[in-house]
Tab-separated table of C-alpha atoms in Angstrom:
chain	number	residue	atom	x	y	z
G	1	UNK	CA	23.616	-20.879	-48.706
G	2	UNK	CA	25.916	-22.782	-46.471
G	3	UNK	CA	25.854	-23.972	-42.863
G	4	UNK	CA	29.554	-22.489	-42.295
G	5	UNK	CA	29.657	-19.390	-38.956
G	6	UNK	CA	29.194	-16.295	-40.573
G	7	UNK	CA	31.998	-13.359	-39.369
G	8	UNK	CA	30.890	-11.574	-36.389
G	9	UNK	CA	31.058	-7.408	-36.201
G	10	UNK	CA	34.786	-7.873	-35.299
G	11	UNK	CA	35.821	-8.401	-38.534
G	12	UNK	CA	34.914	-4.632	-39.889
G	13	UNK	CA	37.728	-3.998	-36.976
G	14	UNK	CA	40.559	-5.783	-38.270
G	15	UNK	CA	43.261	-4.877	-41.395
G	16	UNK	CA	43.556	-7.886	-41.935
G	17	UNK	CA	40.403	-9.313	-43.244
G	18	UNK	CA	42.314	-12.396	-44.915
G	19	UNK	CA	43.116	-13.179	-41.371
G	20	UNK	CA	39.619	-13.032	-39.879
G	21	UNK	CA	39.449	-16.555	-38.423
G	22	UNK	CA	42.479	-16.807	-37.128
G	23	UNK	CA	42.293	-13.371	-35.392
G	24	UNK	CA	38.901	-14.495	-33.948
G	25	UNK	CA	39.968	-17.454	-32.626
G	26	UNK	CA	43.113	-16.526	-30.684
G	27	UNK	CA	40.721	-14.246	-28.852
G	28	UNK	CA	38.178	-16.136	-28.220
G	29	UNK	CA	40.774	-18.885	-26.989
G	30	UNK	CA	42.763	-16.378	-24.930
G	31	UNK	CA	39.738	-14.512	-23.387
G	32	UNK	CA	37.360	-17.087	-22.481
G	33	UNK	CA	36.694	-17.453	-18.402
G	34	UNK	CA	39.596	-14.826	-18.188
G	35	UNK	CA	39.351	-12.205	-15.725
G	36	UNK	CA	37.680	-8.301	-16.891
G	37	UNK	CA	41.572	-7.244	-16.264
G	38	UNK	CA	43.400	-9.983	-18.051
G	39	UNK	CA	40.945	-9.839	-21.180
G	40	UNK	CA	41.219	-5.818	-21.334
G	41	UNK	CA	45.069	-6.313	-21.390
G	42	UNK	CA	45.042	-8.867	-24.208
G	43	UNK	CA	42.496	-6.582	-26.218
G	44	UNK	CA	45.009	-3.562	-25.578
G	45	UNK	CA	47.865	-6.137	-27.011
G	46	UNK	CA	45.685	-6.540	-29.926
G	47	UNK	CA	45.046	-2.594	-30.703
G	48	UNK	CA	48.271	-1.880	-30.094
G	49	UNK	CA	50.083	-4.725	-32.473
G	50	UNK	CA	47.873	-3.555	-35.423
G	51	UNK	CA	45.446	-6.520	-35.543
G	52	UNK	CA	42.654	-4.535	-34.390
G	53	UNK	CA	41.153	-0.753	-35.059
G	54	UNK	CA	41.775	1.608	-32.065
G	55	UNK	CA	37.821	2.517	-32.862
G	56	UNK	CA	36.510	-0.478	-32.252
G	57	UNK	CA	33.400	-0.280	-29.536
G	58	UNK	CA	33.681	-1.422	-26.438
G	59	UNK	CA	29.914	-2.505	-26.167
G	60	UNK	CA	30.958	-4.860	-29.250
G	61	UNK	CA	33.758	-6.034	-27.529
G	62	UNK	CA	31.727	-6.649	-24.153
G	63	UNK	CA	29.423	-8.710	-26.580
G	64	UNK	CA	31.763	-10.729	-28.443
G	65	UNK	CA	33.481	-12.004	-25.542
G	66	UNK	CA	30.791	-12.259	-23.388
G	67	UNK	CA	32.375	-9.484	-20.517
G	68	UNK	CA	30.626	-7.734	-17.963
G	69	UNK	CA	30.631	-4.442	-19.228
G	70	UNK	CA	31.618	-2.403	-16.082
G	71	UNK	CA	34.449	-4.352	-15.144
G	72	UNK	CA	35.586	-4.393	-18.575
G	73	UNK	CA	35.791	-0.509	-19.080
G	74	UNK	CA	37.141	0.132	-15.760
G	75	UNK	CA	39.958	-2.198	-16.478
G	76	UNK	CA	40.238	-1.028	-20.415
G	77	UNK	CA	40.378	2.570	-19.321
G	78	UNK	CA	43.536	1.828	-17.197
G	79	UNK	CA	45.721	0.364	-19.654
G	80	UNK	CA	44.736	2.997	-22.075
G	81	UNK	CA	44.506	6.388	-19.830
G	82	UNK	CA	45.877	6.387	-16.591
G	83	UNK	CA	49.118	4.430	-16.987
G	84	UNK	CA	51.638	7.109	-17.883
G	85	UNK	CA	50.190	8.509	-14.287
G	86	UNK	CA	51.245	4.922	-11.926
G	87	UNK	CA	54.231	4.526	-10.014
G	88	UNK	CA	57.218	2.964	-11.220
G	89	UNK	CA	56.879	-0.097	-9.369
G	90	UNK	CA	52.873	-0.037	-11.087
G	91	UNK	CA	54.149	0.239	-14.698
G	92	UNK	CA	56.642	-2.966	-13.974
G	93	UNK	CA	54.266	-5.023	-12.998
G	94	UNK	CA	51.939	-4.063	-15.954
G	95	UNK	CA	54.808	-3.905	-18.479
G	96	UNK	CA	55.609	-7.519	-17.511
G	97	UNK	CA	51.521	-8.307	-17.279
G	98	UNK	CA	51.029	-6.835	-20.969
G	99	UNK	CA	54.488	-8.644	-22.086
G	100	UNK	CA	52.966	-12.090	-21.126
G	101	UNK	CA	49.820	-11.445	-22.844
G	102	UNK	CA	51.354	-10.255	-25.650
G	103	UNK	CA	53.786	-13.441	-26.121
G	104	UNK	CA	50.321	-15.734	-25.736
G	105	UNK	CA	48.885	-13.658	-28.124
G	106	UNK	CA	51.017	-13.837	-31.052
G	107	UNK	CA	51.247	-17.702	-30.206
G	108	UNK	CA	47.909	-17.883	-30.469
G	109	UNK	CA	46.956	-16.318	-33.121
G	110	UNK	CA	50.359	-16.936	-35.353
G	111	UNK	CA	51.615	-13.780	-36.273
G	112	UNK	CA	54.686	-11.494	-35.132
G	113	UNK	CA	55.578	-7.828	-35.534
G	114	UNK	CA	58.366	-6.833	-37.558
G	115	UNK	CA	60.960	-3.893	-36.394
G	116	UNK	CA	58.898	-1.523	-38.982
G	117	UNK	CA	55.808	-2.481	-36.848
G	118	UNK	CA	54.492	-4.334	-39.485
G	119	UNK	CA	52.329	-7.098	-38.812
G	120	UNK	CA	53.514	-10.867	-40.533
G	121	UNK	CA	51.277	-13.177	-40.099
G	122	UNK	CA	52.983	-17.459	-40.011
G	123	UNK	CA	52.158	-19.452	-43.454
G	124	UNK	CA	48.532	-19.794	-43.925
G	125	UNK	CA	46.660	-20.589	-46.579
G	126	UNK	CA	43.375	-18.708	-48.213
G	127	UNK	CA	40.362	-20.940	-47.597
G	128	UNK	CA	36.860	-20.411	-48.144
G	129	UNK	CA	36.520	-19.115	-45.024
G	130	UNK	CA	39.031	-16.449	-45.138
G	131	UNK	CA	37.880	-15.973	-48.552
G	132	UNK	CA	34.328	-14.996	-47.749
G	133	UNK	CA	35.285	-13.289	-44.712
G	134	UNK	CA	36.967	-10.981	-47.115
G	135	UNK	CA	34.278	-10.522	-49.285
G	136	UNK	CA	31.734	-9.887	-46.073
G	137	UNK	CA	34.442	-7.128	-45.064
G	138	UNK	CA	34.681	-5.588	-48.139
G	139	UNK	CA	30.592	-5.382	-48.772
G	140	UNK	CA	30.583	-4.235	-45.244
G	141	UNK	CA	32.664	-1.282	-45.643
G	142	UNK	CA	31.149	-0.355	-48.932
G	143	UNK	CA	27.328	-0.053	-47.969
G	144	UNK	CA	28.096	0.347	-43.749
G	145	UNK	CA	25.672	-1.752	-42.581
């Protein structure tokens, strides 16, 4: 046994197991003391560059970053449902919201999307960390607990 932080929930959520740490950092960096708004547009980032599951839970998400829960699915909901329904001058302003996000995102975490949307993450190398993270993930999926 070790005193090292054990992978949260999130990481059953992500492709890229390998990447756990990193992934879980950049949000945590990006989302902490943000506003329910600003922290459901960087999630949406995430879901939509491939770094997380469109099926991850909200109530995990609400817990992992420590969100109110309300706020945070009001706010989620819009970037996800009712966007294609907004005003011009609405989608703009959001476009150029989720653009920003996006940008501090990828900084953040170190990765960048190729024109085949594939996700390629910067030179990093395979630690223990990201080692056992991939081992939790893969035990995880097997027996689903």
């Amino acid at each position: 046994m070790s005193n090292e932080e054990r992978p949260t929930k999130l990481i059953e959520y992500t492709p890229f197991a390998a990447q756990y740490y990193a992934i879980q950092y950049g949000l945590h960096q990006l989302i902490r003391g943000e506003h329910p708004d600003d922290a459901a547009v960087i999630i949406h980032c995430a879901i939509e560059d491939g770094i997380l599951f469109p099926t991850i839970p909200r109530s995990l998400l609400v817990d992992e970053f420590n969100l109110k829960k309300s706020s945070f699915d009001k706010y989620f909901s819009k970037y996800h449902i009712n966007l294609k329904y907004e005003s011009d001058a609405v989608k703009k302003q959001v476009e150029e919201k989720i653009k920003y996000h996006r940008r501090s995102l990828r900084n953040a975490i170190g990765y960048n999307v190729t024109n085949e949307n594939k996700v390629h993450f910067y030179d990093r190398k395979l630690g223990r960390k990201n080692f056992l993270s991939m081992i939790i993930a893969y035990c995880r999926s097997i027996f689903r607990f």
